[in-house]
Short mmCIF file of C-alpha atoms in Angstrom, two decimals:
data_model
loop_
_atom_site.label_atom_id
_atom_site.label_comp_id
_atom_site.label_asym_id
_atom_site.label_seq_id
_atom_site.Cartn_x
_atom_site.Cartn_y
_atom_site.Cartn_z
CA UNK I 1 0.27 0.03 -0.24
CA UNK I 2 1.21 3.52 -0.86
CA UNK I 3 0.90 6.35 1.54
CA UNK I 4 1.08 10.07 1.41
CA UNK I 5 1.78 12.43 4.40
CA UNK I 6 1.07 15.92 3.81
CA UNK I 7 3.50 17.63 5.71
CA UNK I 8 3.89 21.26 4.39
CA UNK I 9 2.12 22.99 7.01
CA UNK I 10 3.56 25.81 9.39
CA UNK I 11 3.76 26.11 13.08
CA UNK I 12 1.27 29.16 13.57
CA UNK I 13 -1.38 27.87 15.73
CA UNK I 14 1.22 26.20 17.66
CA UNK I 15 3.02 29.26 18.19
CA UNK I 16 6.45 27.96 16.41
CA UNK I 17 8.33 29.52 14.16
CA UNK I 18 8.65 26.38 11.88
CA UNK I 19 6.87 23.35 10.64
CA UNK I 20 5.38 22.07 13.52
CA UNK I 21 6.12 18.45 12.87
CA UNK I 22 9.93 19.10 13.70
CA UNK I 23 8.39 19.86 17.23
CA UNK I 24 9.38 17.04 19.48
CA UNK I 25 7.37 14.86 22.07
CA UNK I 26 9.17 12.28 23.86
CA UNK I 27 12.53 13.25 22.32
CA UNK I 28 11.19 12.36 18.96
CA UNK I 29 9.78 14.78 16.26
CA UNK I 30 6.18 14.32 15.36
CA UNK I 31 6.98 13.36 11.94
CA UNK I 32 9.19 10.81 13.44
CA UNK I 33 6.38 9.27 15.30
CA UNK I 34 4.49 9.13 12.11
CA UNK I 35 6.81 7.37 10.23
CA UNK I 36 7.74 4.89 12.90
CA UNK I 37 3.88 3.72 12.65
CA UNK I 38 4.24 3.57 9.04
CA UNK I 39 7.08 1.70 9.11
CA UNK I 40 5.51 -0.82 11.31
CA UNK I 41 2.62 -1.05 9.72
CA UNK I 42 2.82 -4.35 7.41
CA UNK I 43 0.72 -3.14 4.92
CA UNK I 44 2.63 0.02 4.11
CA UNK I 45 4.92 -0.38 1.46
CA UNK I 46 5.89 2.87 0.32
CA UNK I 47 5.73 6.22 1.89
CA UNK I 48 5.82 9.98 0.04
CA UNK I 49 6.62 12.89 2.32
CA UNK I 50 4.92 16.08 0.86
CA UNK I 51 6.68 19.40 2.19
CA UNK I 52 7.80 22.38 1.31
CA UNK I 53 11.67 22.17 0.15
CA UNK I 54 12.85 24.38 3.14
CA UNK I 55 11.90 21.46 5.35
CA UNK I 56 13.73 18.51 3.50
CA UNK I 57 17.15 18.98 5.33
CA UNK I 58 15.57 18.57 8.42
CA UNK I 59 13.48 15.87 7.59
CA UNK I 60 16.31 13.63 5.82
CA UNK I 61 18.42 13.94 8.93
CA UNK I 62 15.38 12.10 10.81
CA UNK I 63 15.32 9.65 8.27
CA UNK I 64 18.91 9.07 8.62
CA UNK I 65 18.37 8.49 12.42
CA UNK I 66 15.33 6.44 11.91
CA UNK I 67 17.29 3.98 9.43
CA UNK I 68 13.55 2.77 7.91
CA UNK I 69 13.48 -0.10 5.67
CA UNK I 70 10.87 1.21 3.30
CA UNK I 71 11.53 3.47 0.22
CA UNK I 72 10.44 7.28 1.20
CA UNK I 73 10.08 9.93 -1.52
CA UNK I 74 10.21 13.61 -0.91
CA UNK I 75 7.22 15.56 -3.00
CA UNK I 76 7.08 19.09 -3.02
CA UNK I 77 4.01 20.85 -1.35
CA UNK I 78 1.27 23.68 -2.53
CA UNK I 79 -0.08 26.17 -1.12
CA UNK I 80 -2.70 24.48 0.46
CA UNK I 81 -3.30 20.60 1.86
CA UNK I 82 -5.63 20.13 -1.34
CA UNK I 83 -2.61 21.52 -3.75
CA UNK I 84 -0.40 19.33 -1.86
CA UNK I 85 -2.56 16.20 -2.25
CA UNK I 86 -2.86 17.16 -5.71
CA UNK I 87 1.13 17.20 -6.22
CA UNK I 88 1.37 13.71 -4.10
CA UNK I 89 -0.89 11.81 -6.48
CA UNK I 90 1.13 13.01 -9.42
CA UNK I 91 4.19 11.36 -7.73
CA UNK I 92 2.91 8.08 -7.15
CA UNK I 93 4.57 5.09 -9.07
CA UNK I 94 2.50 4.57 -12.04
CA UNK I 95 1.21 0.86 -10.66
CA UNK I 96 -0.29 2.38 -7.49
CA UNK I 97 -3.88 1.30 -7.32
CA UNK I 98 -5.08 2.59 -4.12
CA UNK I 99 -3.48 5.15 -1.59
CA UNK I 100 -3.67 6.06 2.12
CA UNK I 101 -3.34 9.67 3.06
CA UNK I 102 -2.45 10.51 6.63
CA UNK I 103 -1.89 14.10 8.08
CA UNK I 104 1.58 13.95 9.60
CA UNK I 105 0.35 16.09 12.65
CA UNK I 106 -1.80 12.84 13.52
CA UNK I 107 1.24 11.36 15.32
CA UNK I 108 -0.45 9.21 17.54
CA UNK I 109 -2.10 6.92 14.34
CA UNK I 110 -1.03 3.26 15.47
CA UNK I 111 0.36 0.62 12.93
CA UNK I 112 -2.94 -1.14 13.36
CA UNK I 113 -5.10 1.56 12.00
CA UNK I 114 -2.79 1.82 9.05
CA UNK I 115 -3.35 -1.68 8.42
CA UNK I 116 -7.30 -1.69 8.99
CA UNK I 117 -7.58 1.12 6.48
CA UNK I 118 -5.01 -0.73 3.87
CA UNK I 119 -7.29 -3.80 3.90
CA UNK I 120 -10.68 -2.02 3.73
CA UNK I 121 -9.55 0.37 0.76
CA UNK I 122 -9.07 -2.90 -1.48
CA UNK I 123 -12.99 -3.39 -1.26
CA UNK I 124 -14.80 0.25 -1.54
CA UNK I 125 -13.68 3.43 -3.30
CA UNK I 126 -13.00 5.66 -0.58
CA UNK I 127 -12.84 5.67 3.02
CA UNK I 128 -11.84 7.55 6.10
CA UNK I 129 -11.05 6.92 9.79
CA UNK I 130 -13.41 8.36 12.10
CA UNK I 131 -15.01 8.16 15.59
CA UNK I 132 -18.68 8.79 16.94
CA UNK I 133 -18.71 12.25 18.15
CA UNK I 134 -19.71 12.35 22.12
CA UNK I 135 -20.44 16.01 22.67
CA UNK I 136 -23.70 17.51 21.82
CA UNK I 137 -23.27 19.96 18.52
CA UNK I 138 -24.51 23.03 18.12
CA UNK I 139 -25.05 24.82 14.83
CA UNK I 140 -24.86 28.67 15.17
CA UNK I 141 -25.26 31.56 12.90
CA UNK I 142 -23.16 34.88 12.56
CA UNK I 143 -25.10 36.17 15.60
CA UNK I 144 -23.90 33.73 17.79
CA UNK I 145 -27.22 32.32 18.03
CA UNK I 146 -27.75 28.53 17.71
CA UNK I 147 -29.89 27.59 15.11
CA UNK I 148 -29.90 23.64 15.47
CA UNK I 149 -28.87 20.68 17.42
CA UNK I 150 -28.04 17.89 15.30
CA UNK I 151 -28.40 14.52 16.71
CA UNK I 152 -25.05 13.02 17.63
CA UNK I 153 -26.26 9.49 16.36
CA UNK I 154 -25.23 10.22 12.70
CA UNK I 155 -21.99 12.57 13.76
CA UNK I 156 -18.68 11.07 13.43
CA UNK I 157 -15.20 12.99 13.46
CA UNK I 158 -12.93 12.73 10.65
CA UNK I 159 -10.07 11.60 11.09
CA UNK I 160 -7.02 9.98 8.94
CA UNK I 161 -5.85 7.77 7.56
CA UNK I 162 -8.41 8.24 4.70
CA UNK I 163 -7.95 5.66 1.41
CA UNK I 164 -9.01 5.91 -2.01
CA UNK I 165 -8.76 4.74 -5.29
CA UNK I 166 -6.30 6.31 -7.00
CA UNK I 167 -7.61 6.88 -10.38
CA UNK I 168 -10.87 8.16 -8.85
CA UNK I 169 -9.25 10.72 -6.51
CA UNK I 170 -6.98 11.82 -9.39
CA UNK I 171 -10.36 12.68 -11.16
CA UNK I 172 -12.11 14.46 -8.11
CA UNK I 173 -8.85 16.57 -7.60
CA UNK I 174 -9.33 17.59 -11.36
CA UNK I 175 -12.64 18.13 -10.91
CA UNK I 176 -11.80 20.52 -8.06
CA UNK I 177 -9.56 22.38 -9.94
CA UNK I 178 -11.85 23.23 -12.64
CA UNK I 179 -14.66 24.04 -10.75
CA UNK I 180 -12.40 25.92 -8.16
CA UNK I 181 -13.85 23.95 -5.16
CA UNK I 182 -11.71 24.35 -1.65
CA UNK I 183 -11.76 21.63 0.90
CA UNK I 184 -10.13 20.32 3.63
CA UNK I 185 -9.99 17.19 3.08
CA UNK I 186 -9.63 14.29 0.27
CA UNK I 187 -13.22 12.71 1.56
CA UNK I 188 -15.02 16.21 0.78
CA UNK I 189 -13.92 16.05 -2.95
CA UNK I 190 -15.28 12.47 -3.26
CA UNK I 191 -18.30 13.43 -1.81
CA UNK I 192 -18.93 16.74 -4.26
CA UNK I 193 -18.09 13.84 -6.97
CA UNK I 194 -20.98 11.88 -5.89
CA UNK I 195 -18.77 8.88 -4.60
CA UNK I 196 -19.05 6.81 -1.88
CA UNK I 197 -16.88 7.45 1.09
CA UNK I 198 -16.95 4.77 3.90
CA UNK I 199 -16.06 5.01 7.74
CA UNK I 200 -13.28 2.59 9.24
CA UNK I 201 -13.20 3.07 12.94
CA UNK I 202 -10.74 5.45 14.33
CA UNK I 203 -8.82 5.52 17.20
CA UNK I 204 -9.82 7.97 20.42
CA UNK I 205 -5.79 8.75 20.70
CA UNK I 206 -5.46 9.42 16.72
CA UNK I 207 -5.82 13.44 18.04
CA UNK I 208 -4.20 16.03 15.56
CA UNK I 209 -1.58 17.83 17.09
CA UNK I 210 -2.19 21.54 16.42
CA UNK I 211 -1.96 23.51 19.59
CA UNK I 212 0.70 23.39 22.70
CA UNK I 213 -1.82 21.83 24.82
CA UNK I 214 -2.31 19.20 21.96
CA UNK I 215 1.41 18.17 22.67
CA UNK I 216 1.10 17.84 26.17
CA UNK I 217 -1.97 15.43 25.55
CA UNK I 218 0.42 13.58 22.82
CA UNK I 219 3.10 13.36 26.06
CA UNK I 220 0.72 11.67 28.21
CA UNK I 221 -0.52 9.40 25.54
CA UNK I 222 2.94 7.84 24.34
CA UNK I 223 3.81 7.84 28.19
CA UNK I 224 0.79 5.48 29.17
CA UNK I 225 1.66 3.45 25.62
CA UNK I 226 4.85 2.88 26.81
CA UNK I 227 3.95 1.57 30.38
CA UNK I 228 1.18 -0.45 29.53
CA UNK I 229 2.84 -2.27 26.21
CA UNK I 230 6.52 -1.41 26.55
CA UNK I 231 6.20 -0.03 23.39
CA UNK I 232 5.34 3.40 21.46
#
């Protein structure tokens, strides 16, 4: 299975002056934890890191320390996540039929989750890892007045990995460019094109590290894993 890791973001919301994936938790960078999970996932055979070229030197140094056995390629990132994934799709090997896309900032995803998504995408055109929403969600208007309260039974919080048929996703991205669509994930492109996207049960600990508070939570989760399993 081919894996693309969008890693071209900045650290603005983190309050950092560099790519947040270069920040450390438990002595390893965020991107290192993501790569170690991909390395340990038996289904993953190829990794593409989509990032800005000014980060490549740092990422290559991290890779040298990790000594991964799987091939890793660097792909130029775009101005948005959507553009970055588009670039990543064009850089996939010609024989790639399915692809997983996983945000580098979700550094707590386990090898089991990668493997589950890789197995499921062989039997559907598109999927996302997701978990049921626990909080009550309010739809709020511009004036700050609540407009409605949707039922939690139909609400799921989207995560990554997201998996897709490569040919179909390329077509969706091409449609997105032509139509000027701006979306926050690839599943939304699939939905706009009328294609089916299924749910694969995600992991409660698979948070996206965005703020300094998230770093502290990630530290706690990784520490707990080490104590419980003796592994990361």
